[in-house]
mmCIF file of C-alpha atoms in Angstrom:
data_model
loop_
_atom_site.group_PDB
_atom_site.id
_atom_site.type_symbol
_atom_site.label_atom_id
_atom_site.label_comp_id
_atom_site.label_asym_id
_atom_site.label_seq_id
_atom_site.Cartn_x
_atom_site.Cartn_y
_atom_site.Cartn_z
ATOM 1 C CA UNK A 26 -31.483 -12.716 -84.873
ATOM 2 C CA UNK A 27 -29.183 -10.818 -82.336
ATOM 3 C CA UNK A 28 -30.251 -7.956 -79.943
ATOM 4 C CA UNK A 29 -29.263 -5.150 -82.621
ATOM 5 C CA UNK A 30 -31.978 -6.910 -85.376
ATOM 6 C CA UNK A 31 -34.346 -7.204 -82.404
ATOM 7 C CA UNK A 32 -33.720 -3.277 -81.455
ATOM 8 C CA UNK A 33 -34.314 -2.751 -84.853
ATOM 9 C CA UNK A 34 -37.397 -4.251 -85.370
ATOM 10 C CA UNK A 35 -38.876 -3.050 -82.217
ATOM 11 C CA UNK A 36 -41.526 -0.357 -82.295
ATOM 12 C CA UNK A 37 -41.266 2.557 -80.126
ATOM 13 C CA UNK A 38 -43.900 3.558 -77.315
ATOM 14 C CA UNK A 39 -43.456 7.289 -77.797
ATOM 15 C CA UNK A 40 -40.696 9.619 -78.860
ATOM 16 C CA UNK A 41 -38.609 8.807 -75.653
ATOM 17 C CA UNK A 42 -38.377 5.379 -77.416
ATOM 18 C CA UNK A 43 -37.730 6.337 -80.488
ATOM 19 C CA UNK A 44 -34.869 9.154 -79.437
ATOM 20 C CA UNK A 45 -33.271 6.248 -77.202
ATOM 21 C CA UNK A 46 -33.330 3.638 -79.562
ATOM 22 C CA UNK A 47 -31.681 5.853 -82.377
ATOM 23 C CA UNK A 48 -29.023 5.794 -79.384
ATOM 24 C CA UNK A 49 -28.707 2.822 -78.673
ATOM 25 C CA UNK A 50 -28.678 1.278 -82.410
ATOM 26 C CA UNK A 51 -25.320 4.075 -82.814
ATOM 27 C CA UNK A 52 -23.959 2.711 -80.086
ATOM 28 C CA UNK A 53 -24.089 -0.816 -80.891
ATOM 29 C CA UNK A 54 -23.158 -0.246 -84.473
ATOM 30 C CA UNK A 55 -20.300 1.680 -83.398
ATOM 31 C CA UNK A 56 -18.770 0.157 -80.162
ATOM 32 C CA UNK A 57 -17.189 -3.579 -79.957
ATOM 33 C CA UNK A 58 -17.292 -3.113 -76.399
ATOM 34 C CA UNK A 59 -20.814 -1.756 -75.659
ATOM 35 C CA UNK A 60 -21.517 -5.002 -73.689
ATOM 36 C CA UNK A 61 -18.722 -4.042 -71.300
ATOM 37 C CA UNK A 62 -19.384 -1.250 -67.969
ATOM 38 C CA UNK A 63 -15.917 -0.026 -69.066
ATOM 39 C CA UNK A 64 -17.427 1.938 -71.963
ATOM 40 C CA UNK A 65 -18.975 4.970 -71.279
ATOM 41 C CA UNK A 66 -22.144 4.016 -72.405
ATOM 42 C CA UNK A 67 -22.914 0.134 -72.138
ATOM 43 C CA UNK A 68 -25.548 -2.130 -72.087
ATOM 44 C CA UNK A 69 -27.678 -2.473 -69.091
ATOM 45 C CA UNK A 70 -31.052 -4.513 -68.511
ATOM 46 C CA UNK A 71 -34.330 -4.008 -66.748
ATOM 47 C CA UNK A 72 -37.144 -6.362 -65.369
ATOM 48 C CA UNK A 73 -40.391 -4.649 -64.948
ATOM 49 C CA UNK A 74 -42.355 -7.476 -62.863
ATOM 50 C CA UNK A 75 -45.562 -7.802 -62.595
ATOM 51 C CA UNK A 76 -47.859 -9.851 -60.518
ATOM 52 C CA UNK A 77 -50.521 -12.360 -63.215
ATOM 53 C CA UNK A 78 -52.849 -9.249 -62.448
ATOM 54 C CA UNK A 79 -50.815 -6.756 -63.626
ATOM 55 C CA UNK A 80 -51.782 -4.952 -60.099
ATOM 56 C CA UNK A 81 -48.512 -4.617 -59.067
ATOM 57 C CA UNK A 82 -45.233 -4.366 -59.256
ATOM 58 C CA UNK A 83 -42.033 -5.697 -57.729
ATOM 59 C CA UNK A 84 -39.334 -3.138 -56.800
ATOM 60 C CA UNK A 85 -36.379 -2.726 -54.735
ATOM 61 C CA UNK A 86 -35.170 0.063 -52.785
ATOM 62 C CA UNK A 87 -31.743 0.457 -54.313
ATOM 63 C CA UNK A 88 -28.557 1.105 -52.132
ATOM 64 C CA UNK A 89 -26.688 3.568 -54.652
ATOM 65 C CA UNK A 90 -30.511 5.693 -55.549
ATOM 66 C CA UNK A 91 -31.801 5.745 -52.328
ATOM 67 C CA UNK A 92 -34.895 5.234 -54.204
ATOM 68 C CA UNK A 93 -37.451 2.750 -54.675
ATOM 69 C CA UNK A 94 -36.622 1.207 -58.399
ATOM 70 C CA UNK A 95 -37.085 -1.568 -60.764
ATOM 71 C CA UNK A 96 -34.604 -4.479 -61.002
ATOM 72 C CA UNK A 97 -31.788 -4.626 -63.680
ATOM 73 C CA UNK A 98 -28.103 -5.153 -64.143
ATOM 74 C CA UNK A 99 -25.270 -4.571 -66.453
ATOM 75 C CA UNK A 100 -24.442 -6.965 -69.746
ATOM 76 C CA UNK A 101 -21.266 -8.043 -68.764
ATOM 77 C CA UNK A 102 -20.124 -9.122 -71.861
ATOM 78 C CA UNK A 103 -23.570 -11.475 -72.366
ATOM 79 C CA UNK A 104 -25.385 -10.677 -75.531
ATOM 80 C CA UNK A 105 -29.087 -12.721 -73.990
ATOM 81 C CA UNK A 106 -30.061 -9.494 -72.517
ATOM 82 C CA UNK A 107 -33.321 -11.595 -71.628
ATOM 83 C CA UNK A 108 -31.551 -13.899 -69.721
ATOM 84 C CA UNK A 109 -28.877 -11.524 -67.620
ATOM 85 C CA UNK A 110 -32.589 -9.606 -66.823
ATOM 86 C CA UNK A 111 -34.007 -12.760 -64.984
ATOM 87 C CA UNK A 112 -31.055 -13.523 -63.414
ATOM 88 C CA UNK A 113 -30.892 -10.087 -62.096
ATOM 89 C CA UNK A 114 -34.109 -10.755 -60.633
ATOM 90 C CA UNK A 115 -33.385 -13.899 -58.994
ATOM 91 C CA UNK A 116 -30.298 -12.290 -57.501
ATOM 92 C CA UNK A 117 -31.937 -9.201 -56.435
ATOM 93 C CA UNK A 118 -35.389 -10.043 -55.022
ATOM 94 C CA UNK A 119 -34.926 -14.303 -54.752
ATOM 95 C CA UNK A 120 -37.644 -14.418 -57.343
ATOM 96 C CA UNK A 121 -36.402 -17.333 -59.792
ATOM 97 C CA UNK A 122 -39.791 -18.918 -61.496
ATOM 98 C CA UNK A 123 -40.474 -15.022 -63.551
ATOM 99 C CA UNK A 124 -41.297 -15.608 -67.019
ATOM 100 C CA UNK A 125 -40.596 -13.023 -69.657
ATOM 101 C CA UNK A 126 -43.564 -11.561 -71.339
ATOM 102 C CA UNK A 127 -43.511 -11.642 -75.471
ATOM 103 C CA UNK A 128 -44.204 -8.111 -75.860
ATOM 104 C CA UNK A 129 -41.791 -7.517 -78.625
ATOM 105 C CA UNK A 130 -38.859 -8.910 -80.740
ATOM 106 C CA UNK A 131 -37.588 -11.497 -78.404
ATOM 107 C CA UNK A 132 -39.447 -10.077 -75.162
ATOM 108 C CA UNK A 133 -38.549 -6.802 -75.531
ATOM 109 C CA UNK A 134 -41.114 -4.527 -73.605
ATOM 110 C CA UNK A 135 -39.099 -0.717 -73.506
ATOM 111 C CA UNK A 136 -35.766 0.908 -74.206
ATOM 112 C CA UNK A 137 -34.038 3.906 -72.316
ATOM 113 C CA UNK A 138 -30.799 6.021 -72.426
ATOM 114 C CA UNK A 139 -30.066 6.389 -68.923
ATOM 115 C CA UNK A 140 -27.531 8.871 -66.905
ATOM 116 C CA UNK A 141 -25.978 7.798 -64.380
ATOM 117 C CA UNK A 142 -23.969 9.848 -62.113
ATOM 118 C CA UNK A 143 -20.590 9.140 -60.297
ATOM 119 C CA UNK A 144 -20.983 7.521 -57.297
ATOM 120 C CA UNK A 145 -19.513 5.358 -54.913
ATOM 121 C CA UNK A 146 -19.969 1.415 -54.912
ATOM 122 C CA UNK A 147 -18.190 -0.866 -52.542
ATOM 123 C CA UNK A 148 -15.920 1.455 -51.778
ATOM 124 C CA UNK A 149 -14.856 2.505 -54.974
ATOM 125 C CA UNK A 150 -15.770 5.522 -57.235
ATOM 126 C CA UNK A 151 -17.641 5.250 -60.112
ATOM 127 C CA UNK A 152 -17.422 8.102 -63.229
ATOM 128 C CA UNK A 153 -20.545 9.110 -64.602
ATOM 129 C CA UNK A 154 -21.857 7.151 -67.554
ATOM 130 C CA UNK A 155 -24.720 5.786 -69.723
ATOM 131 C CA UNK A 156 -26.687 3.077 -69.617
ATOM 132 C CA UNK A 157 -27.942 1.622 -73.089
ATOM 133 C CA UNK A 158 -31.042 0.228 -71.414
ATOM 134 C CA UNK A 159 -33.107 -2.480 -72.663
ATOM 135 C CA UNK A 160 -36.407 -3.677 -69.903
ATOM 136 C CA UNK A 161 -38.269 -6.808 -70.572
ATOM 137 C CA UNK A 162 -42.139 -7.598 -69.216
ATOM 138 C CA UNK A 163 -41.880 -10.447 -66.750
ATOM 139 C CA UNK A 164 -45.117 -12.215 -64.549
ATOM 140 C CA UNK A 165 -44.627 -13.702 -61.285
ATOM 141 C CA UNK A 166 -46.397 -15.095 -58.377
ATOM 142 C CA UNK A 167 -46.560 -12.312 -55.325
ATOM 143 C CA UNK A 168 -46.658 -15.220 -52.845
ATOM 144 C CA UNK A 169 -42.912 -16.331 -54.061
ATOM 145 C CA UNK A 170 -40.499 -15.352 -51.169
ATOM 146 C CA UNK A 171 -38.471 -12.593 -51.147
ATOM 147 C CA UNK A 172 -35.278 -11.253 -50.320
ATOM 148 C CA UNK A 173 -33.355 -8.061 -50.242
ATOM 149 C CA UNK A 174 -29.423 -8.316 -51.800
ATOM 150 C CA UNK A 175 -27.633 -6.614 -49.037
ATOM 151 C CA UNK A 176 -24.859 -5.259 -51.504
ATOM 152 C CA UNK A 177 -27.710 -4.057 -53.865
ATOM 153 C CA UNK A 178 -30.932 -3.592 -52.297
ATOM 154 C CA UNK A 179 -31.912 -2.814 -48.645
ATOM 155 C CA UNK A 180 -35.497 -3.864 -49.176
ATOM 156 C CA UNK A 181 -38.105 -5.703 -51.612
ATOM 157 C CA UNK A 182 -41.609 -5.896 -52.009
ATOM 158 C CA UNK A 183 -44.834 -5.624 -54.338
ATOM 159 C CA UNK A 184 -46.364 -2.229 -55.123
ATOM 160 C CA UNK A 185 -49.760 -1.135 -56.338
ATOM 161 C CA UNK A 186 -49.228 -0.198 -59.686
ATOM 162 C CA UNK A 187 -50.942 3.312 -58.982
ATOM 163 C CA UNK A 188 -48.532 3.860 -55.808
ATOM 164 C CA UNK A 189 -44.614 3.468 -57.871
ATOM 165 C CA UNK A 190 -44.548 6.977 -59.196
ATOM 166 C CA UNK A 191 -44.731 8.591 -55.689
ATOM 167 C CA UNK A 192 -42.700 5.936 -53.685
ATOM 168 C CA UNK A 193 -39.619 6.982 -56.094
ATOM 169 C CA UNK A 194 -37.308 9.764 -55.363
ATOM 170 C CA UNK A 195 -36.219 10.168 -58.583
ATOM 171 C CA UNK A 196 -38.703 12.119 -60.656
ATOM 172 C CA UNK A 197 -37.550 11.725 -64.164
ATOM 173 C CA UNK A 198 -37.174 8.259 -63.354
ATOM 174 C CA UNK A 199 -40.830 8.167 -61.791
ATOM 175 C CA UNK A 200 -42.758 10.628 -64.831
ATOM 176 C CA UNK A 201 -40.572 9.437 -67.745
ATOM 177 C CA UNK A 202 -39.721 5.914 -67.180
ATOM 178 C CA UNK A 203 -42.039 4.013 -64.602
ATOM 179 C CA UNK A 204 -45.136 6.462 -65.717
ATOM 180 C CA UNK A 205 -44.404 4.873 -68.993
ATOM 181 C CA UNK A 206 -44.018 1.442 -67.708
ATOM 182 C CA UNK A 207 -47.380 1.654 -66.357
ATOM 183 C CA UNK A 208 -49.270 2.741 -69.270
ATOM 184 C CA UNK A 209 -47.968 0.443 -71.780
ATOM 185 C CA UNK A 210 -49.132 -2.562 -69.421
ATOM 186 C CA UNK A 211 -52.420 -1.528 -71.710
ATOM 187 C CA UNK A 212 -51.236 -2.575 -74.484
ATOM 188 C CA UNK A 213 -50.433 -6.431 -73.484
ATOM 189 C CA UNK A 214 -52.551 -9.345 -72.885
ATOM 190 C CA UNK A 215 -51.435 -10.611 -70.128
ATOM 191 C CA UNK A 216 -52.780 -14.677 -70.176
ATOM 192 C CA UNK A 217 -53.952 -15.155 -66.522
ATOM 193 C CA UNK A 218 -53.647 -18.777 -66.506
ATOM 194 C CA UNK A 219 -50.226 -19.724 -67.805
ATOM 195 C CA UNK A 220 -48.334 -16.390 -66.120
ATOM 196 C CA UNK A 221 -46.514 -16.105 -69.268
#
């Protein structure tokens, strides 16, 4: 199957979801080079870590959103979403033994349309534009070291579940998308033994 039959397959959370995926599935149908940051909307990934309690959460304070956030990247051309997530995570936080979580088709655990606004990175501006966002369920250890990506991140760490919403500064971000994040972690089984 390929990520459009997974998207397809996958069963919203709420009408957020359902909206965003009706996006997304347009866009993919429609645009050869969705997988590519020089459409204006592309496909983007997100890891929502967890620790094997499902207590808390790894995040990064991200450079560009001032913000405390969740870790994710752009497709690049790759197609194994799943796979550019984890290495995001590796890059961003040193974290390399996550495993994905099989919440839904092929791991999928939420989808988003998300604006971003123009902004400067490494010295260059950046239009505004949409990310086509798919976020996968990971489990790691808490005790696995960590490190900040200087060009990304200015800081990682683990956060109580019950503290994300009011360590971000972005409050859509924080009541629509991490709120959501958080309650859905009800919904899966989380095996405490195996981590996966």
């Amino acid at each position: 199957m390929s990520l459009i039959d997974d998207i397809r397959a996958y069963r919203p959370f709420n009408q957020q979801e359902a909206a965003d995926r009706a996006v997304i599935l347009r866009q993919l149908e429609a645009d050869p080079q969705v997988f590519d940051r020089s459409s204006l909307a592309h496909m983007t990934c997100s890891i929502w870590t967890v620790d094997p309690t499902a207590a808390k959460t790894l995040m990064v304070y991200h450079n560009v959103y001032r913000s405390w956030s969740w870790i994710g990247g752009h497709a690049d051309g790759e197609r194994d979403l799943a796979r550019v997530a984890l290495r995001e995570l590796a890059e961003e936080t040193g974290v390399a033994s996550a495993r994905i979580m099989p919440c839904g088709p092929r791991g999928i655990y939420s989808l988003e349309v998300l604006t971003v606004d123009g902004h400067e990175k490494r010295g260059r501006y950046v239009g505004s534009h949409l990310h086509l966002n798919v976020t996968y369920l990971a489990v790691a250890s808490p005790n696995a070291p960590l490190r900040p990506k200087p060009d990304e991140n200015s800081g990682v760490r683990w956060v109580p579940l019950e503290k994300v919403c009011a360590l971000s500064t972005e409050p859509w971000m924080a009541t629509r998308i991490y709120r959501k994040l958080i309650d859905k972690l009800a919904t899966v089984d989380i095996p405490p033994a195996r981590m996966c």
